[in-house]
Amino acid sequence: MKLLVIHGPNLNLLGRREPEVYGRTTLEEINGWLKEWGKQKGVQVDAFQSNSEGEIVSKIQQAGDKHQALVINPGAYTHTSVAIRDAAAACGLPVVEVHLSNIFSREEYRHRSYLAEVASGQIAGFGPLSYLLGLTAAHRLASKV
Ligand code: DQA
């Protein structure tokens, strides 16, 4: 089984980006944990980060052929991107939306997620653990258990 994790804009800066909100763990460390989780479960975990909305849309389109489920933190595009929402709806895979921070306890413009209505579910507020919880959910959905 292959699962894809997509990190959206500014998540390449994790570790030094607003650490009081996002913590001090780097994206490299998070991806290391996700791959380690995959090794233990016998699952290939591929990770992709982009600051570009179009690249994220293209990656979601390609995921339909190669992967069995998608975990995505669209970053700020969560609150703005109909294109990412439409790609997720079209890809035919279970989609799990994750956020490091609890977007509902923050500014009002972060309360709206275009992706949420087409995602299987959303996990927010647990820091890097959100990704591991998201991966666990995606694995279960892809295994149909
Ligand atoms: C985020 C929350 C978004 O509102 C923000 O724009 C991000 C990160 C999170 O993981 O908490 O870039 O998706």
Short mmCIF file of N, CA and C and ligand atoms in Angstrom, two decimals:
data_model
loop_
_atom_site.label_atom_id
_atom_site.label_comp_id
_atom_site.label_asym_id
_atom_site.label_seq_id
_atom_site.Cartn_x
_atom_site.Cartn_y
_atom_site.Cartn_z
N MET A 1 0.84 -1.20 0.00
CA MET A 1 0.00 0.00 0.00
C MET A 1 0.88 1.26 0.00
N LYS A 2 0.40 2.27 -0.74
CA LYS A 2 1.15 3.54 -0.79
C LYS A 2 0.22 4.68 -0.35
N LEU A 3 0.69 5.46 0.59
CA LEU A 3 -0.07 6.63 1.06
C LEU A 3 0.73 7.89 0.73
N LEU A 4 0.01 8.93 0.38
CA LEU A 4 0.69 10.20 0.04
C LEU A 4 0.34 11.26 1.08
N VAL A 5 1.37 11.96 1.55
CA VAL A 5 1.18 13.09 2.46
C VAL A 5 1.60 14.36 1.72
N ILE A 6 0.69 15.33 1.65
CA ILE A 6 1.01 16.61 0.99
C ILE A 6 1.02 17.73 2.03
N HIS A 7 2.10 18.49 2.01
CA HIS A 7 2.24 19.66 2.88
C HIS A 7 2.16 20.91 2.00
N GLY A 8 1.29 21.83 2.38
CA GLY A 8 1.09 23.04 1.59
C GLY A 8 2.07 24.16 1.91
N PRO A 9 1.71 25.38 1.53
CA PRO A 9 2.62 26.52 1.59
C PRO A 9 3.09 26.86 3.00
N ASN A 10 4.34 27.25 3.05
CA ASN A 10 5.02 27.71 4.28
C ASN A 10 5.34 26.59 5.28
N LEU A 11 4.89 25.38 4.98
CA LEU A 11 5.18 24.29 5.91
C LEU A 11 6.63 23.83 5.78
N ASN A 12 7.30 24.23 4.71
CA ASN A 12 8.76 24.00 4.61
C ASN A 12 9.51 24.81 5.67
N LEU A 13 8.85 25.79 6.26
CA LEU A 13 9.51 26.66 7.27
C LEU A 13 9.29 26.15 8.69
N LEU A 14 8.62 25.02 8.83
CA LEU A 14 8.33 24.52 10.20
C LEU A 14 9.62 24.40 11.01
N GLY A 15 9.51 24.74 12.28
CA GLY A 15 10.68 24.73 13.16
C GLY A 15 11.10 26.16 13.48
N ARG A 16 10.97 27.05 12.46
CA ARG A 16 11.32 28.45 12.71
C ARG A 16 10.16 29.38 12.37
N ARG A 17 9.07 28.84 11.86
CA ARG A 17 7.90 29.66 11.51
C ARG A 17 6.96 29.74 12.71
N GLU A 18 6.73 30.94 13.25
CA GLU A 18 5.81 31.12 14.38
C GLU A 18 5.83 29.92 15.33
N PRO A 19 6.97 29.65 15.98
CA PRO A 19 7.07 28.44 16.81
C PRO A 19 6.05 28.37 17.94
N GLU A 20 5.55 29.54 18.39
CA GLU A 20 4.55 29.54 19.46
C GLU A 20 3.22 28.94 18.96
N VAL A 21 3.02 28.95 17.64
CA VAL A 21 1.81 28.36 17.06
C VAL A 21 2.07 26.94 16.54
N TYR A 22 3.22 26.79 15.83
CA TYR A 22 3.45 25.53 15.10
C TYR A 22 4.52 24.64 15.72
N GLY A 23 5.15 25.10 16.80
CA GLY A 23 6.16 24.28 17.47
C GLY A 23 7.52 24.37 16.82
N ARG A 24 8.45 23.55 17.29
CA ARG A 24 9.84 23.64 16.83
C ARG A 24 10.26 22.44 15.98
N THR A 25 9.33 21.54 15.75
CA THR A 25 9.65 20.36 14.93
C THR A 25 9.73 20.78 13.46
N THR A 26 10.77 20.33 12.77
CA THR A 26 10.93 20.69 11.36
C THR A 26 10.12 19.73 10.48
N LEU A 27 9.93 20.14 9.23
CA LEU A 27 9.19 19.28 8.29
C LEU A 27 9.97 17.99 8.04
N GLU A 28 11.28 18.12 7.99
CA GLU A 28 12.12 16.93 7.77
C GLU A 28 11.91 15.91 8.90
N GLU A 29 11.84 16.42 10.13
CA GLU A 29 11.61 15.53 11.28
C GLU A 29 10.23 14.86 11.17
N ILE A 30 9.22 15.66 10.83
CA ILE A 30 7.87 15.09 10.69
C ILE A 30 7.86 14.00 9.62
N ASN A 31 8.46 14.30 8.46
CA ASN A 31 8.48 13.31 7.38
C ASN A 31 9.23 12.05 7.80
N GLY A 32 10.27 12.22 8.61
CA GLY A 32 11.02 11.07 9.13
C GLY A 32 10.12 10.19 9.99
N TRP A 33 9.31 10.81 10.85
CA TRP A 33 8.38 10.05 11.71
C TRP A 33 7.35 9.30 10.86
N LEU A 34 6.86 10.00 9.80
CA LEU A 34 5.83 9.39 8.96
C LEU A 34 6.38 8.18 8.22
N LYS A 35 7.62 8.31 7.74
CA LYS A 35 8.24 7.19 7.01
C LYS A 35 8.53 6.03 7.96
N GLU A 36 8.93 6.36 9.19
CA GLU A 36 9.19 5.34 10.21
C GLU A 36 7.89 4.59 10.54
N TRP A 37 6.80 5.34 10.68
CA TRP A 37 5.48 4.73 10.91
C TRP A 37 5.18 3.78 9.76
N GLY A 38 5.45 4.22 8.52
CA GLY A 38 5.20 3.39 7.34
C GLY A 38 5.99 2.09 7.39
N LYS A 39 7.26 2.19 7.78
CA LYS A 39 8.12 1.00 7.86
C LYS A 39 7.52 -0.02 8.80
N GLN A 40 7.07 0.47 9.96
CA GLN A 40 6.50 -0.43 10.97
C GLN A 40 5.22 -1.11 10.48
N LYS A 41 4.46 -0.41 9.64
CA LYS A 41 3.18 -0.95 9.16
C LYS A 41 3.33 -1.66 7.81
N GLY A 42 4.50 -1.58 7.21
CA GLY A 42 4.68 -2.16 5.87
C GLY A 42 3.97 -1.34 4.80
N VAL A 43 3.94 -0.03 5.00
CA VAL A 43 3.26 0.88 4.08
C VAL A 43 4.28 1.87 3.53
N GLN A 44 4.23 2.13 2.23
CA GLN A 44 5.12 3.17 1.67
C GLN A 44 4.46 4.54 1.87
N VAL A 45 5.17 5.43 2.56
CA VAL A 45 4.64 6.78 2.78
C VAL A 45 5.47 7.76 1.95
N ASP A 46 4.84 8.40 0.97
CA ASP A 46 5.50 9.41 0.16
C ASP A 46 5.09 10.78 0.67
N ALA A 47 6.05 11.69 0.75
CA ALA A 47 5.75 13.05 1.24
C ALA A 47 6.13 14.07 0.17
N PHE A 48 5.30 15.10 0.06
CA PHE A 48 5.50 16.14 -0.96
C PHE A 48 5.13 17.49 -0.34
N GLN A 49 5.98 18.49 -0.55
CA GLN A 49 5.66 19.85 -0.07
C GLN A 49 5.75 20.81 -1.25
N SER A 50 4.79 21.73 -1.32
CA SER A 50 4.89 22.79 -2.32
C SER A 50 4.23 24.05 -1.81
N ASN A 51 4.79 25.17 -2.26
CA ASN A 51 4.19 26.48 -1.96
C ASN A 51 3.22 26.90 -3.07
N SER A 52 3.13 26.07 -4.10
CA SER A 52 2.36 26.45 -5.28
C SER A 52 1.03 25.67 -5.37
N GLU A 53 -0.05 26.40 -5.49
CA GLU A 53 -1.38 25.78 -5.55
C GLU A 53 -1.48 24.82 -6.74
N GLY A 54 -0.95 25.27 -7.92
CA GLY A 54 -1.03 24.45 -9.13
C GLY A 54 -0.28 23.13 -8.97
N GLU A 55 0.90 23.18 -8.34
CA GLU A 55 1.68 21.95 -8.14
C GLU A 55 0.94 20.98 -7.23
N ILE A 56 0.27 21.53 -6.23
CA ILE A 56 -0.49 20.67 -5.31
C ILE A 56 -1.67 20.02 -6.05
N VAL A 57 -2.35 20.80 -6.89
CA VAL A 57 -3.46 20.25 -7.69
C VAL A 57 -2.95 19.11 -8.58
N SER A 58 -1.81 19.34 -9.25
CA SER A 58 -1.25 18.30 -10.14
C SER A 58 -0.88 17.05 -9.35
N LYS A 59 -0.30 17.24 -8.18
CA LYS A 59 0.11 16.08 -7.36
C LYS A 59 -1.12 15.28 -6.92
N ILE A 60 -2.19 15.96 -6.56
CA ILE A 60 -3.42 15.26 -6.16
C ILE A 60 -3.98 14.47 -7.35
N GLN A 61 -3.94 15.08 -8.54
CA GLN A 61 -4.43 14.38 -9.73
C GLN A 61 -3.64 13.09 -9.97
N GLN A 62 -2.31 13.17 -9.83
CA GLN A 62 -1.45 11.99 -10.07
C GLN A 62 -1.65 10.92 -8.99
N ALA A 63 -2.00 11.36 -7.79
CA ALA A 63 -2.12 10.43 -6.66
C ALA A 63 -3.19 9.38 -6.92
N GLY A 64 -4.22 9.74 -7.68
CA GLY A 64 -5.32 8.81 -7.97
C GLY A 64 -4.82 7.51 -8.57
N ASP A 65 -3.73 7.56 -9.37
CA ASP A 65 -3.21 6.35 -10.04
C ASP A 65 -2.22 5.58 -9.17
N LYS A 66 -1.53 6.30 -8.28
CA LYS A 66 -0.38 5.69 -7.59
C LYS A 66 -0.62 5.34 -6.13
N HIS A 67 -1.52 6.07 -5.49
CA HIS A 67 -1.68 5.92 -4.04
C HIS A 67 -3.09 5.45 -3.69
N GLN A 68 -3.22 4.95 -2.45
CA GLN A 68 -4.52 4.43 -2.03
C GLN A 68 -5.27 5.39 -1.10
N ALA A 69 -4.55 6.39 -0.57
CA ALA A 69 -5.21 7.41 0.25
C ALA A 69 -4.29 8.61 0.36
N LEU A 70 -4.89 9.73 0.71
CA LEU A 70 -4.16 10.99 0.76
C LEU A 70 -4.36 11.68 2.11
N VAL A 71 -3.24 12.14 2.68
CA VAL A 71 -3.28 12.98 3.88
C VAL A 71 -2.77 14.35 3.44
N ILE A 72 -3.53 15.39 3.72
CA ILE A 72 -3.10 16.71 3.23
C ILE A 72 -3.31 17.80 4.26
N ASN A 73 -2.25 18.60 4.42
CA ASN A 73 -2.36 19.86 5.15
C ASN A 73 -2.20 20.95 4.10
N PRO A 74 -3.30 21.55 3.66
CA PRO A 74 -3.19 22.54 2.59
C PRO A 74 -2.70 23.91 3.06
N GLY A 75 -2.36 24.03 4.36
CA GLY A 75 -1.89 25.33 4.87
C GLY A 75 -2.94 26.39 4.59
N ALA A 76 -2.50 27.58 4.21
CA ALA A 76 -3.44 28.69 3.99
C ALA A 76 -4.40 28.42 2.84
N TYR A 77 -4.03 27.51 1.91
CA TYR A 77 -4.94 27.19 0.80
C TYR A 77 -6.22 26.50 1.29
N THR A 78 -6.17 25.97 2.51
CA THR A 78 -7.38 25.39 3.12
C THR A 78 -8.54 26.36 3.02
N HIS A 79 -8.22 27.63 3.28
CA HIS A 79 -9.25 28.65 3.46
C HIS A 79 -9.57 29.41 2.16
N THR A 80 -8.85 29.07 1.09
CA THR A 80 -9.03 29.86 -0.15
C THR A 80 -9.22 29.02 -1.41
N SER A 81 -8.78 27.76 -1.40
CA SER A 81 -8.62 27.07 -2.68
C SER A 81 -9.77 26.14 -3.05
N VAL A 82 -10.56 26.58 -4.01
CA VAL A 82 -11.58 25.72 -4.60
C VAL A 82 -10.90 24.69 -5.51
N ALA A 83 -9.76 25.07 -6.10
CA ALA A 83 -9.05 24.17 -7.02
C ALA A 83 -8.53 22.92 -6.28
N ILE A 84 -8.01 23.10 -5.08
CA ILE A 84 -7.53 21.95 -4.30
C ILE A 84 -8.73 21.11 -3.84
N ARG A 85 -9.80 21.75 -3.45
CA ARG A 85 -11.03 21.05 -3.07
C ARG A 85 -11.55 20.20 -4.23
N ASP A 86 -11.54 20.79 -5.44
CA ASP A 86 -12.05 20.07 -6.62
C ASP A 86 -11.14 18.90 -6.99
N ALA A 87 -9.82 19.10 -6.89
CA ALA A 87 -8.89 18.01 -7.19
C ALA A 87 -9.08 16.86 -6.21
N ALA A 88 -9.26 17.20 -4.94
CA ALA A 88 -9.47 16.16 -3.92
C ALA A 88 -10.78 15.40 -4.18
N ALA A 89 -11.81 16.14 -4.59
CA ALA A 89 -13.11 15.50 -4.86
C ALA A 89 -13.00 14.56 -6.06
N ALA A 90 -12.12 14.92 -7.02
CA ALA A 90 -12.03 14.15 -8.27
C ALA A 90 -11.07 12.96 -8.18
N CYS A 91 -10.20 12.93 -7.17
CA CYS A 91 -9.10 11.95 -7.19
C CYS A 91 -9.55 10.53 -6.87
N GLY A 92 -10.74 10.39 -6.30
CA GLY A 92 -11.27 9.05 -6.06
C GLY A 92 -10.65 8.33 -4.87
N LEU A 93 -9.85 9.03 -4.08
CA LEU A 93 -9.18 8.42 -2.91
C LEU A 93 -9.80 8.96 -1.63
N PRO A 94 -9.70 8.20 -0.52
CA PRO A 94 -10.03 8.79 0.77
C PRO A 94 -9.04 9.93 1.07
N VAL A 95 -9.56 11.05 1.52
CA VAL A 95 -8.72 12.22 1.81
C VAL A 95 -8.88 12.59 3.28
N VAL A 96 -7.76 12.69 3.99
CA VAL A 96 -7.79 13.11 5.40
C VAL A 96 -7.11 14.47 5.49
N GLU A 97 -7.85 15.46 6.00
CA GLU A 97 -7.32 16.82 6.15
C GLU A 97 -6.66 16.95 7.52
N VAL A 98 -5.45 17.46 7.57
CA VAL A 98 -4.79 17.63 8.87
C VAL A 98 -4.27 19.06 9.02
N HIS A 99 -4.24 19.51 10.28
CA HIS A 99 -3.65 20.80 10.63
C HIS A 99 -2.89 20.65 11.94
N LEU A 100 -1.76 21.31 12.01
CA LEU A 100 -0.99 21.31 13.26
C LEU A 100 -1.75 22.05 14.35
N SER A 101 -2.27 23.22 13.99
CA SER A 101 -2.97 24.05 14.98
C SER A 101 -4.47 23.76 14.93
N ASN A 102 -5.16 24.17 15.99
CA ASN A 102 -6.62 24.05 16.01
C ASN A 102 -7.19 25.27 15.29
N ILE A 103 -7.53 25.08 14.02
CA ILE A 103 -7.94 26.24 13.20
C ILE A 103 -9.22 26.90 13.74
N PHE A 104 -9.98 26.16 14.54
CA PHE A 104 -11.23 26.74 15.06
C PHE A 104 -11.03 27.60 16.30
N SER A 105 -9.85 27.54 16.89
CA SER A 105 -9.59 28.40 18.04
C SER A 105 -8.76 29.62 17.62
N ARG A 106 -8.61 29.80 16.30
CA ARG A 106 -7.80 30.92 15.79
C ARG A 106 -8.68 31.95 15.08
N GLU A 107 -8.07 32.76 14.23
CA GLU A 107 -8.81 33.83 13.55
C GLU A 107 -10.01 33.25 12.79
N GLU A 108 -11.05 34.07 12.66
CA GLU A 108 -12.27 33.58 12.04
C GLU A 108 -12.06 33.13 10.59
N TYR A 109 -11.14 33.80 9.86
CA TYR A 109 -10.93 33.41 8.46
C TYR A 109 -10.33 32.02 8.32
N ARG A 110 -9.81 31.46 9.44
CA ARG A 110 -9.28 30.08 9.39
C ARG A 110 -10.34 29.03 9.72
N HIS A 111 -11.52 29.48 10.09
CA HIS A 111 -12.56 28.51 10.48
C HIS A 111 -13.17 27.82 9.27
N ARG A 112 -13.04 28.45 8.10
CA ARG A 112 -13.62 27.89 6.88
C ARG A 112 -12.60 27.02 6.17
N SER A 113 -12.97 25.77 5.88
CA SER A 113 -12.14 24.90 5.06
C SER A 113 -12.93 24.48 3.84
N TYR A 114 -12.44 24.84 2.64
CA TYR A 114 -13.08 24.38 1.41
C TYR A 114 -12.93 22.87 1.25
N LEU A 115 -11.80 22.34 1.81
CA LEU A 115 -11.52 20.92 1.63
C LEU A 115 -12.44 20.03 2.48
N ALA A 116 -12.84 20.56 3.64
CA ALA A 116 -13.52 19.72 4.64
C ALA A 116 -14.75 19.01 4.07
N GLU A 117 -15.48 19.68 3.18
CA GLU A 117 -16.73 19.08 2.70
C GLU A 117 -16.49 17.87 1.80
N VAL A 118 -15.26 17.72 1.25
CA VAL A 118 -15.00 16.55 0.40
C VAL A 118 -14.02 15.57 1.07
N ALA A 119 -13.49 15.94 2.24
CA ALA A 119 -12.57 15.06 2.96
C ALA A 119 -13.37 14.01 3.74
N SER A 120 -12.72 12.86 4.01
CA SER A 120 -13.36 11.85 4.86
C SER A 120 -13.46 12.38 6.28
N GLY A 121 -12.48 13.17 6.69
CA GLY A 121 -12.49 13.75 8.02
C GLY A 121 -11.32 14.71 8.19
N GLN A 122 -11.30 15.35 9.35
CA GLN A 122 -10.28 16.38 9.60
C GLN A 122 -9.70 16.18 10.99
N ILE A 123 -8.38 16.37 11.10
CA ILE A 123 -7.71 16.29 12.40
C ILE A 123 -6.91 17.57 12.58
N ALA A 124 -7.17 18.30 13.66
CA ALA A 124 -6.52 19.60 13.83
C ALA A 124 -6.19 19.83 15.29
N GLY A 125 -5.03 20.41 15.54
CA GLY A 125 -4.74 20.89 16.89
C GLY A 125 -3.75 20.07 17.68
N PHE A 126 -3.19 19.03 17.08
CA PHE A 126 -2.31 18.14 17.85
C PHE A 126 -0.85 18.27 17.45
N GLY A 127 -0.51 19.38 16.79
CA GLY A 127 0.88 19.54 16.36
C GLY A 127 1.25 18.44 15.39
N PRO A 128 2.53 18.01 15.40
CA PRO A 128 2.96 16.97 14.46
C PRO A 128 2.17 15.67 14.60
N LEU A 129 1.61 15.43 15.79
CA LEU A 129 0.81 14.22 16.01
C LEU A 129 -0.41 14.18 15.07
N SER A 130 -0.89 15.37 14.67
CA SER A 130 -2.03 15.41 13.73
C SER A 130 -1.72 14.58 12.49
N TYR A 131 -0.46 14.64 12.02
CA TYR A 131 -0.10 13.88 10.81
C TYR A 131 -0.14 12.38 11.06
N LEU A 132 0.35 11.95 12.22
CA LEU A 132 0.36 10.51 12.51
C LEU A 132 -1.07 9.99 12.67
N LEU A 133 -1.91 10.79 13.33
CA LEU A 133 -3.32 10.42 13.47
C LEU A 133 -3.98 10.37 12.09
N GLY A 134 -3.63 11.35 11.25
CA GLY A 134 -4.19 11.41 9.89
C GLY A 134 -3.77 10.20 9.07
N LEU A 135 -2.51 9.82 9.21
CA LEU A 135 -1.98 8.68 8.47
C LEU A 135 -2.67 7.39 8.93
N THR A 136 -2.87 7.28 10.24
CA THR A 136 -3.57 6.10 10.79
C THR A 136 -4.99 6.02 10.21
N ALA A 137 -5.66 7.16 10.16
CA ALA A 137 -7.02 7.19 9.60
C ALA A 137 -7.00 6.84 8.12
N ALA A 138 -6.04 7.41 7.38
CA ALA A 138 -5.95 7.14 5.94
C ALA A 138 -5.69 5.66 5.68
N HIS A 139 -4.82 5.06 6.51
CA HIS A 139 -4.50 3.64 6.36
C HIS A 139 -5.74 2.79 6.57
N ARG A 140 -6.50 3.12 7.62
CA ARG A 140 -7.74 2.38 7.90
C ARG A 140 -8.73 2.53 6.75
N LEU A 141 -8.85 3.75 6.24
CA LEU A 141 -9.81 3.98 5.15
C LEU A 141 -9.38 3.23 3.89
N ALA A 142 -8.08 3.23 3.62
CA ALA A 142 -7.57 2.55 2.41
C ALA A 142 -7.68 1.04 2.55
N SER A 143 -7.60 0.54 3.79
CA SER A 143 -7.70 -0.91 4.03
C SER A 143 -9.15 -1.33 4.16
N LYS A 144 -10.04 -0.37 4.20
CA LYS A 144 -11.49 -0.59 4.34
C LYS A 144 -11.83 -1.46 5.55
N VAL A 145 -11.11 -1.18 6.69
CA VAL A 145 -11.41 -1.95 7.91
C VAL A 145 -12.18 -1.07 8.90
C1 DQA B 1 -2.27 25.26 9.15
C2 DQA B 1 -3.36 26.28 9.55
C3 DQA B 1 -3.55 27.31 8.45
O1 DQA B 1 -4.54 28.25 8.82
C4 DQA B 1 -2.25 28.05 8.18
O2 DQA B 1 -2.42 28.96 7.12
C5 DQA B 1 -1.11 27.13 7.93
C6 DQA B 1 -0.97 25.94 8.77
C7 DQA B 1 -1.96 24.29 10.31
O3 DQA B 1 -1.36 23.25 10.04
O4 DQA B 1 -2.28 24.56 11.47
O5 DQA B 1 -0.24 27.38 7.10
O6 DQA B 1 -2.75 24.49 8.06
#
